[in-house]
Every structure is written in C-alpha cells, then in structure tokens.
Coordinates of C-alpha atoms in Angstrom, one line a residue:
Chain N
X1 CA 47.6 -18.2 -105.7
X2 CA 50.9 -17.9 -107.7
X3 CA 52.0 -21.2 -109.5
X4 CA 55.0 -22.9 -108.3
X5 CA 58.1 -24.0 -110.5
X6 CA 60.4 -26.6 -109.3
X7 CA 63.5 -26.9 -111.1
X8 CA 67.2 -27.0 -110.6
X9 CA 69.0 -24.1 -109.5
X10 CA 70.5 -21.2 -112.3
X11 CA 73.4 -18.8 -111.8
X12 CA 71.0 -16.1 -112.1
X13 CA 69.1 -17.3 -109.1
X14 CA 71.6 -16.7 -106.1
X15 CA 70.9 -13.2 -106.1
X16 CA 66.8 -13.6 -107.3
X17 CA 66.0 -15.1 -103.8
X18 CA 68.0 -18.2 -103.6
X19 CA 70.5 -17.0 -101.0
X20 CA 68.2 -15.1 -99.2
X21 CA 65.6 -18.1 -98.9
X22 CA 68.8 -19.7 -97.7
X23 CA 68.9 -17.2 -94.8
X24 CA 65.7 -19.0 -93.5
X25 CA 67.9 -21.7 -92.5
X26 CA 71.5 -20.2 -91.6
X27 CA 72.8 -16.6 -93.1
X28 CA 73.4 -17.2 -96.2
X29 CA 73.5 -13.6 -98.4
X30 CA 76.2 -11.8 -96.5
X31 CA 78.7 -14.1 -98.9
X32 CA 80.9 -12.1 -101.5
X33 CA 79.8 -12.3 -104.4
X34 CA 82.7 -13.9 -105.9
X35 CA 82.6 -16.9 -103.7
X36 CA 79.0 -17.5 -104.1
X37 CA 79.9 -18.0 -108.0
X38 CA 83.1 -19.9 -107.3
X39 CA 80.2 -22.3 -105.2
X40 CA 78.1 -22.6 -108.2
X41 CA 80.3 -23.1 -110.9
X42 CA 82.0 -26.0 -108.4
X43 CA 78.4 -27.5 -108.1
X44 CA 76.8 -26.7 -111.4
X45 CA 80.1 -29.1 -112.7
X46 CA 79.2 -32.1 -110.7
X47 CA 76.5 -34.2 -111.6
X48 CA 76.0 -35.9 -108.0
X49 CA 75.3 -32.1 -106.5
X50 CA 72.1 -31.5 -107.4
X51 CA 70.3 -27.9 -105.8
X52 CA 66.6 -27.8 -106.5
X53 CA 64.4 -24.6 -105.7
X54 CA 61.2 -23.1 -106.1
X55 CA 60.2 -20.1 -108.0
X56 CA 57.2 -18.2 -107.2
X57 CA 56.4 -15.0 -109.4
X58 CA 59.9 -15.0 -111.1
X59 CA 62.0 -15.2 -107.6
X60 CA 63.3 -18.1 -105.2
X61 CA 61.5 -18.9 -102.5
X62 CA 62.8 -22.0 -101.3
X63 CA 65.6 -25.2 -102.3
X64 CA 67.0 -28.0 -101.6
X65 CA 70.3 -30.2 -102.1
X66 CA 70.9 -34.0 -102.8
X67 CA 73.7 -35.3 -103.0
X68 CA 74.4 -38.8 -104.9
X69 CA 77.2 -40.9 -103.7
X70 CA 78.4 -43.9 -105.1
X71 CA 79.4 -47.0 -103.2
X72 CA 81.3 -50.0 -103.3
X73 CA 78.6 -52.0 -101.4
X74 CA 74.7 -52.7 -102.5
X75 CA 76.7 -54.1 -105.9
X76 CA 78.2 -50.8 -106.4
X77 CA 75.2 -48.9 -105.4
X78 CA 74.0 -45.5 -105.4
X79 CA 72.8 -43.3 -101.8
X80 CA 70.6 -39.9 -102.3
X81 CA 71.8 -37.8 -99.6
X82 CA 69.5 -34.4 -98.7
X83 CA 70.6 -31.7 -97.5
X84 CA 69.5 -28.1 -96.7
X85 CA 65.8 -28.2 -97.0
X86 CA 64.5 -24.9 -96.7
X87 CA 61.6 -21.7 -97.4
X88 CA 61.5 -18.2 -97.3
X89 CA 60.0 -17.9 -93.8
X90 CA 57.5 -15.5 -95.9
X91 CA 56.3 -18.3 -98.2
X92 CA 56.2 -21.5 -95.9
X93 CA 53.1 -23.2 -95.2
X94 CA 52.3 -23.6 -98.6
X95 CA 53.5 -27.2 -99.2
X96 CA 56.7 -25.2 -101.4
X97 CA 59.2 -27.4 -99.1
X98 CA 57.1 -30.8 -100.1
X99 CA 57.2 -29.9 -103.6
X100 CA 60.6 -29.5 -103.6
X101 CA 61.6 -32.8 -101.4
X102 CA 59.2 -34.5 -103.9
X103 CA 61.1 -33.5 -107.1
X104 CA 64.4 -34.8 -105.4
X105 CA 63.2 -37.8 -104.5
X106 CA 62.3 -38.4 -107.9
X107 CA 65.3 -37.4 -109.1
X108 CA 67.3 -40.3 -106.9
X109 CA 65.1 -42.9 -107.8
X110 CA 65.8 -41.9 -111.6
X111 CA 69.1 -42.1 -111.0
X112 CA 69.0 -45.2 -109.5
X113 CA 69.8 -44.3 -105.6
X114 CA 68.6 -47.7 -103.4
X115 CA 67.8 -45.3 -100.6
X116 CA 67.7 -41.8 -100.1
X117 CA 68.8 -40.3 -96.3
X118 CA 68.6 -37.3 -94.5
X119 CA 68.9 -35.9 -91.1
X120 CA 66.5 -33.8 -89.2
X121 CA 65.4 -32.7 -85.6
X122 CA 62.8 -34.6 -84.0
X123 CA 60.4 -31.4 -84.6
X124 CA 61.0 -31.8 -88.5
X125 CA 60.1 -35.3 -88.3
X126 CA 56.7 -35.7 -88.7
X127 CA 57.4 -33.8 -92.3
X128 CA 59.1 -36.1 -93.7
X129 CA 57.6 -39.1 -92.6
X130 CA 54.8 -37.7 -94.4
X131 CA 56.6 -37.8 -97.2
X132 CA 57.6 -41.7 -96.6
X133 CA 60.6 -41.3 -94.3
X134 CA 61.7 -43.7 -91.5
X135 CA 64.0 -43.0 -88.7
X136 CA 66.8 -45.6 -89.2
X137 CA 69.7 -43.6 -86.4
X138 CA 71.2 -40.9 -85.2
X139 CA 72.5 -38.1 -86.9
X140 CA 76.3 -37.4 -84.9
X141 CA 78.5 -34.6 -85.3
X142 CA 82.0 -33.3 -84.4
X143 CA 83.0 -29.6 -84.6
X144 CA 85.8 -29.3 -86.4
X145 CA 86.3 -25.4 -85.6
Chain M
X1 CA 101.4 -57.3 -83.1
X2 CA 101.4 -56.2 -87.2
X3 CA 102.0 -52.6 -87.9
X4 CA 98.7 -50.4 -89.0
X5 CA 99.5 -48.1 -92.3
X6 CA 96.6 -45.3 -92.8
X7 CA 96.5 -44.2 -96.5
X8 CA 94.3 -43.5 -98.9
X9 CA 92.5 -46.4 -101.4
X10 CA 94.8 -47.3 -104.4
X11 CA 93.0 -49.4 -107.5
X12 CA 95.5 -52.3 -106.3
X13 CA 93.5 -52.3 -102.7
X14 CA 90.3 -53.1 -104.6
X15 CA 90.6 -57.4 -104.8
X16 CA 93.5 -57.3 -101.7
X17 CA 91.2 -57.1 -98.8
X18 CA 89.1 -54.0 -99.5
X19 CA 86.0 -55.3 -100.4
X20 CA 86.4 -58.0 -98.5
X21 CA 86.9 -55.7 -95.8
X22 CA 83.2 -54.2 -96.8
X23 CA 81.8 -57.5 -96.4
X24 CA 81.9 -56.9 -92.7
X25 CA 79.2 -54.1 -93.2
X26 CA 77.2 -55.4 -96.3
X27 CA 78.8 -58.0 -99.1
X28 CA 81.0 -56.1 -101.8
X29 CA 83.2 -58.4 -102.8
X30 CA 80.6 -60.2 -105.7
X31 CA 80.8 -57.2 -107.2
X32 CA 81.5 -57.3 -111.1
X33 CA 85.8 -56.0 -111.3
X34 CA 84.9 -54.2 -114.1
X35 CA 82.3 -52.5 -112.2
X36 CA 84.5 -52.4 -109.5
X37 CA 87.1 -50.4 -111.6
X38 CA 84.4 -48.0 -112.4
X39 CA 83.0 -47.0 -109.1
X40 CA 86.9 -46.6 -108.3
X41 CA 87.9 -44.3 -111.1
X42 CA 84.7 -42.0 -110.1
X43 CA 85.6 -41.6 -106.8
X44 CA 89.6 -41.3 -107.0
X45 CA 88.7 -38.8 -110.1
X46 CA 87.2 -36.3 -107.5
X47 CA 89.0 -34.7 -104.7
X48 CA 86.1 -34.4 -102.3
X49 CA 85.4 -38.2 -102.1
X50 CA 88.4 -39.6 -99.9
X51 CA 88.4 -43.3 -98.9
X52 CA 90.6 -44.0 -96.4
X53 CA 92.1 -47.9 -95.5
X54 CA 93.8 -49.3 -93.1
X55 CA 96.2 -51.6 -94.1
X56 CA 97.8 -54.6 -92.2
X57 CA 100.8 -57.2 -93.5
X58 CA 100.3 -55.5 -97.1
X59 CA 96.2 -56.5 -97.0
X60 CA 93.0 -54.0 -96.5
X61 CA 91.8 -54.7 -93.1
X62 CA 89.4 -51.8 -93.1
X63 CA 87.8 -48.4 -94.5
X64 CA 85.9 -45.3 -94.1
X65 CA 84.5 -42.7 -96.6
X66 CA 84.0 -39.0 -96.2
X67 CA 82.7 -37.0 -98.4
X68 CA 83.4 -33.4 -98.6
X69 CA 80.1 -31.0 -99.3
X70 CA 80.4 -27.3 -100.1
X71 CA 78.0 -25.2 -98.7
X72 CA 76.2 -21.7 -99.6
X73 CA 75.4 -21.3 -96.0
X74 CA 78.5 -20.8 -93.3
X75 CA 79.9 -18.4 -95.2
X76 CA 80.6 -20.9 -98.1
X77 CA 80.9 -23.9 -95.4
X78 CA 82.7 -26.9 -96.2
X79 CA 81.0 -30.3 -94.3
X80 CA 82.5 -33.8 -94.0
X81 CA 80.0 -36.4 -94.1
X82 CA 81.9 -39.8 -92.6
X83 CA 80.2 -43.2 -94.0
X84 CA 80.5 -46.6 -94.4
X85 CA 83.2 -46.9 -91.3
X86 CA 84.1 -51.0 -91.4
X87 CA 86.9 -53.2 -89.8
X88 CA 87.1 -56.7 -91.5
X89 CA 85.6 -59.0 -88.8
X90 CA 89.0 -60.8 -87.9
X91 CA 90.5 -58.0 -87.2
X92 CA 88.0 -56.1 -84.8
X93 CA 89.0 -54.9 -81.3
X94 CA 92.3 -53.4 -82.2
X95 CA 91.6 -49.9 -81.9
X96 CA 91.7 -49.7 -86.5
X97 CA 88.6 -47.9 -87.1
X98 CA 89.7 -45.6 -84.6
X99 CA 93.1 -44.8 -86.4
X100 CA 90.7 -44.5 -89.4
X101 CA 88.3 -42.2 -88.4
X102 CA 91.2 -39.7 -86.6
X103 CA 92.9 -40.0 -90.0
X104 CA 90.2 -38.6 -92.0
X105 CA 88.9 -36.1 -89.0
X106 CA 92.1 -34.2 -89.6
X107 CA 91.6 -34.6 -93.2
X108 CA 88.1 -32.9 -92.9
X109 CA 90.0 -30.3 -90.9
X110 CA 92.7 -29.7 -92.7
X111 CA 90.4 -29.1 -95.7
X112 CA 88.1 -26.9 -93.5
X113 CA 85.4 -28.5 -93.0
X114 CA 83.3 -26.3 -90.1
X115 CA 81.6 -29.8 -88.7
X116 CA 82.0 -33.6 -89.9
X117 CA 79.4 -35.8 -89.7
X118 CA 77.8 -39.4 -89.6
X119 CA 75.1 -41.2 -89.0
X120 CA 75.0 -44.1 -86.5
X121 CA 72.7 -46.6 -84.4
X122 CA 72.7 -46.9 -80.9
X123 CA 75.1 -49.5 -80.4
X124 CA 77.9 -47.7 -82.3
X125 CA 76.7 -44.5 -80.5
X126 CA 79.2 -44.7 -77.5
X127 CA 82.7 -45.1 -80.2
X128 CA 82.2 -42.1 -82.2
X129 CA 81.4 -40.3 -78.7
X130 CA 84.9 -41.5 -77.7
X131 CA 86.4 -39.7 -80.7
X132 CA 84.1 -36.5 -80.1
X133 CA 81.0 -36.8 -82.2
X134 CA 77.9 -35.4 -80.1
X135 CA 74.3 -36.9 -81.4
X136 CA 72.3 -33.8 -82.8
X137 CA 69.8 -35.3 -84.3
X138 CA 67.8 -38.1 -86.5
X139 CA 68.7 -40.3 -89.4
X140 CA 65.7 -41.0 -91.7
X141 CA 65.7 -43.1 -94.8
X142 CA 63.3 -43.7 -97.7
X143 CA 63.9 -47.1 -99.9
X144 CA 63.0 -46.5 -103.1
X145 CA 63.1 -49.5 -104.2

C-alpha cells in the first residue's frame, strides 16, 4: 500500500489533485485558474487558515481546513474551527480522512485552541466521534443568494 | 426608550461595556488590557473578522462576530460564520441582538457570502429561525484541554 504524507497545502498542489479531491465534496476544479491562485495566495498569507492534505504517490488525494479564531472570551482564547473534510471518492476508506483530521487537531492544540468545532450531518457523526468529538448543537444556516 | 446605534467595534468599546457585554455569554472582562489590546488589534487588522456592537446611551450593550471564510469550492465561495451573538443581561428583551445579527447578515451579503452560518442550542434555535437560519445539521466539539 502507498505511504501517506500529511502536510499543509503547496501552490503546486491545486492542480496535482487538490481541487479535484475537492470535487468529492462540492465542484471544485471548474474554477479559473487565476482565482484559484488569488485563493491561495489570500490563505497561504494568514496564519489562522490552515489547509491540510494528503499525498499518495506524489498527488492529492484528500484535505482539510481549520480555521483559528481568536476571542475576547476564555481569557482571550483561541477556537479551531474545521472545515471541508474531504477524499478522493477513489481513495476513501483508507483512514486518509482520519489522518488528516488527526494532524489538524494537533495542530489547534499546538496553537493553543481550548476547543476545536465542526459541523457535520448526522451520517458523518459517528466519524468524528471516533476521533473524540461531541455533539454540543446545531449547526444553522441562512442563504444569503 | 434609548436609541440603538449598530457599528462596528472601536478600541475605545473595549473597557465601555464590551466585555462586560461578553460577560453575559462567558466572563471577558478579567481579561489582562494589555491582552485585551492585542486580541483587538488582530482582529481589526484583518478585514474578514467583523465585530459588530450595539451601542446604547454611548455604552456597549451587545456583540456578534462573523467571520468571513474563502472557499475553493462554490466557485471560490465566500461563507460567513456568525459567533459569539451576546446582549448584556440588563438589556435583554429589546429586540438588540436582532438589530445585530440583520446588521452583519447584510454585511455577509454585501461581501458575498453564498450562506452565513452559526451554531446554536435548542433553546436559541427558534430566534435565529425568526431571522431565516434553517438547522442543517450538527455542532460537534473536542476540548483539548
């Protein structure tokens, strides 16, 4: 079985699997080129945005956001927030996607994040309370379009 | 009845009912002001982290954060992520978060946010459904510490 590498997310990746493994989870690769970049470079510049992936055989096959937010309350706290959890249909089932989340969470609790949050479905669930996850409330959400 | 001013957080806000305000959710106010100052500059230095506060007889009565997250997926998608939504007890039941939260809705709109969201518990469930929000799905958290 190929090895897995966890690390952050490269330039050089969006168009080595990263966008496609993206499509997974909501089409992702028709995006101009351009404005994929324009993305990165706006992420890649902020510290709290953090986009992790996995590479299998030289290509993406999977990634995942956090987010770290800063707050006034918990004595000026810190809150991991993930997003976008997903695999290349063609590579899931291979724990990639706990791999991934596992690396994160790491990566708050380095940081210093009290709590790290997420929301999911209820058929997701059970994958992340694997992981350590507890549902705390309900995920809401307003069109805006 | 006092006059409700929506704006965004100024440094001055901080020790003049802001956190304070907080207290109502979790205690902010023992917060170290040099701290304080910090946590401030951070978020007023970037353009995607907008407090909002309502302000009453020239004191902070209340808040709300969004956060604004760019996307690969939705075509380059921007999403609003609403936290931290607090009226100082003493001045609860005059319709305040709710001038907050339309405030920074058409914020999140008028930056192009395709969704906002927020997490919530049952009890608050039925005031964000007044203002629109729909529950899609879970909130789950991990403490890690």
């Amino acid at each position: 079985m190929s090895e897995v590498i966890i690390r952050e997310l490269k330039k050089e990746d969006l168009w080595n699997g990263f966008l496609t493994s993206l499509d997974s989870l909501k089409e992702a690769s028709g995006i101009d080129k351009e404005k994929a970049d324009t993305i990165f470079e706006k992420i890649n510049s902020n510290p709290d945005h953090i986009i992790a992936v996995a590479e299998m055989d030289g290509k993406i096959v999977g990634s995942t956001t956090l987010l770290i937010e800063s707050k006034f309350i918990h004595n000026g706290g810190l809150v991991g927030h993930i997003e976008d959890v997903v695999v290349n249909k063609e590579f899931q089932g291979q724990k990639i996607g706990e791999k991934i989340m596992n690396y994160l969470i790491e990566i708050a609790k380095k940081r210093g994040c009290y709590k790290t949050i997420l929301d999911c479905t209820d058929e997701i669930k059970p994958f992340y309370e694997k992981l350590g996850f507890k549902q705390v409330a309900n995920e809401l959400r307003l069109d805006n379009i």
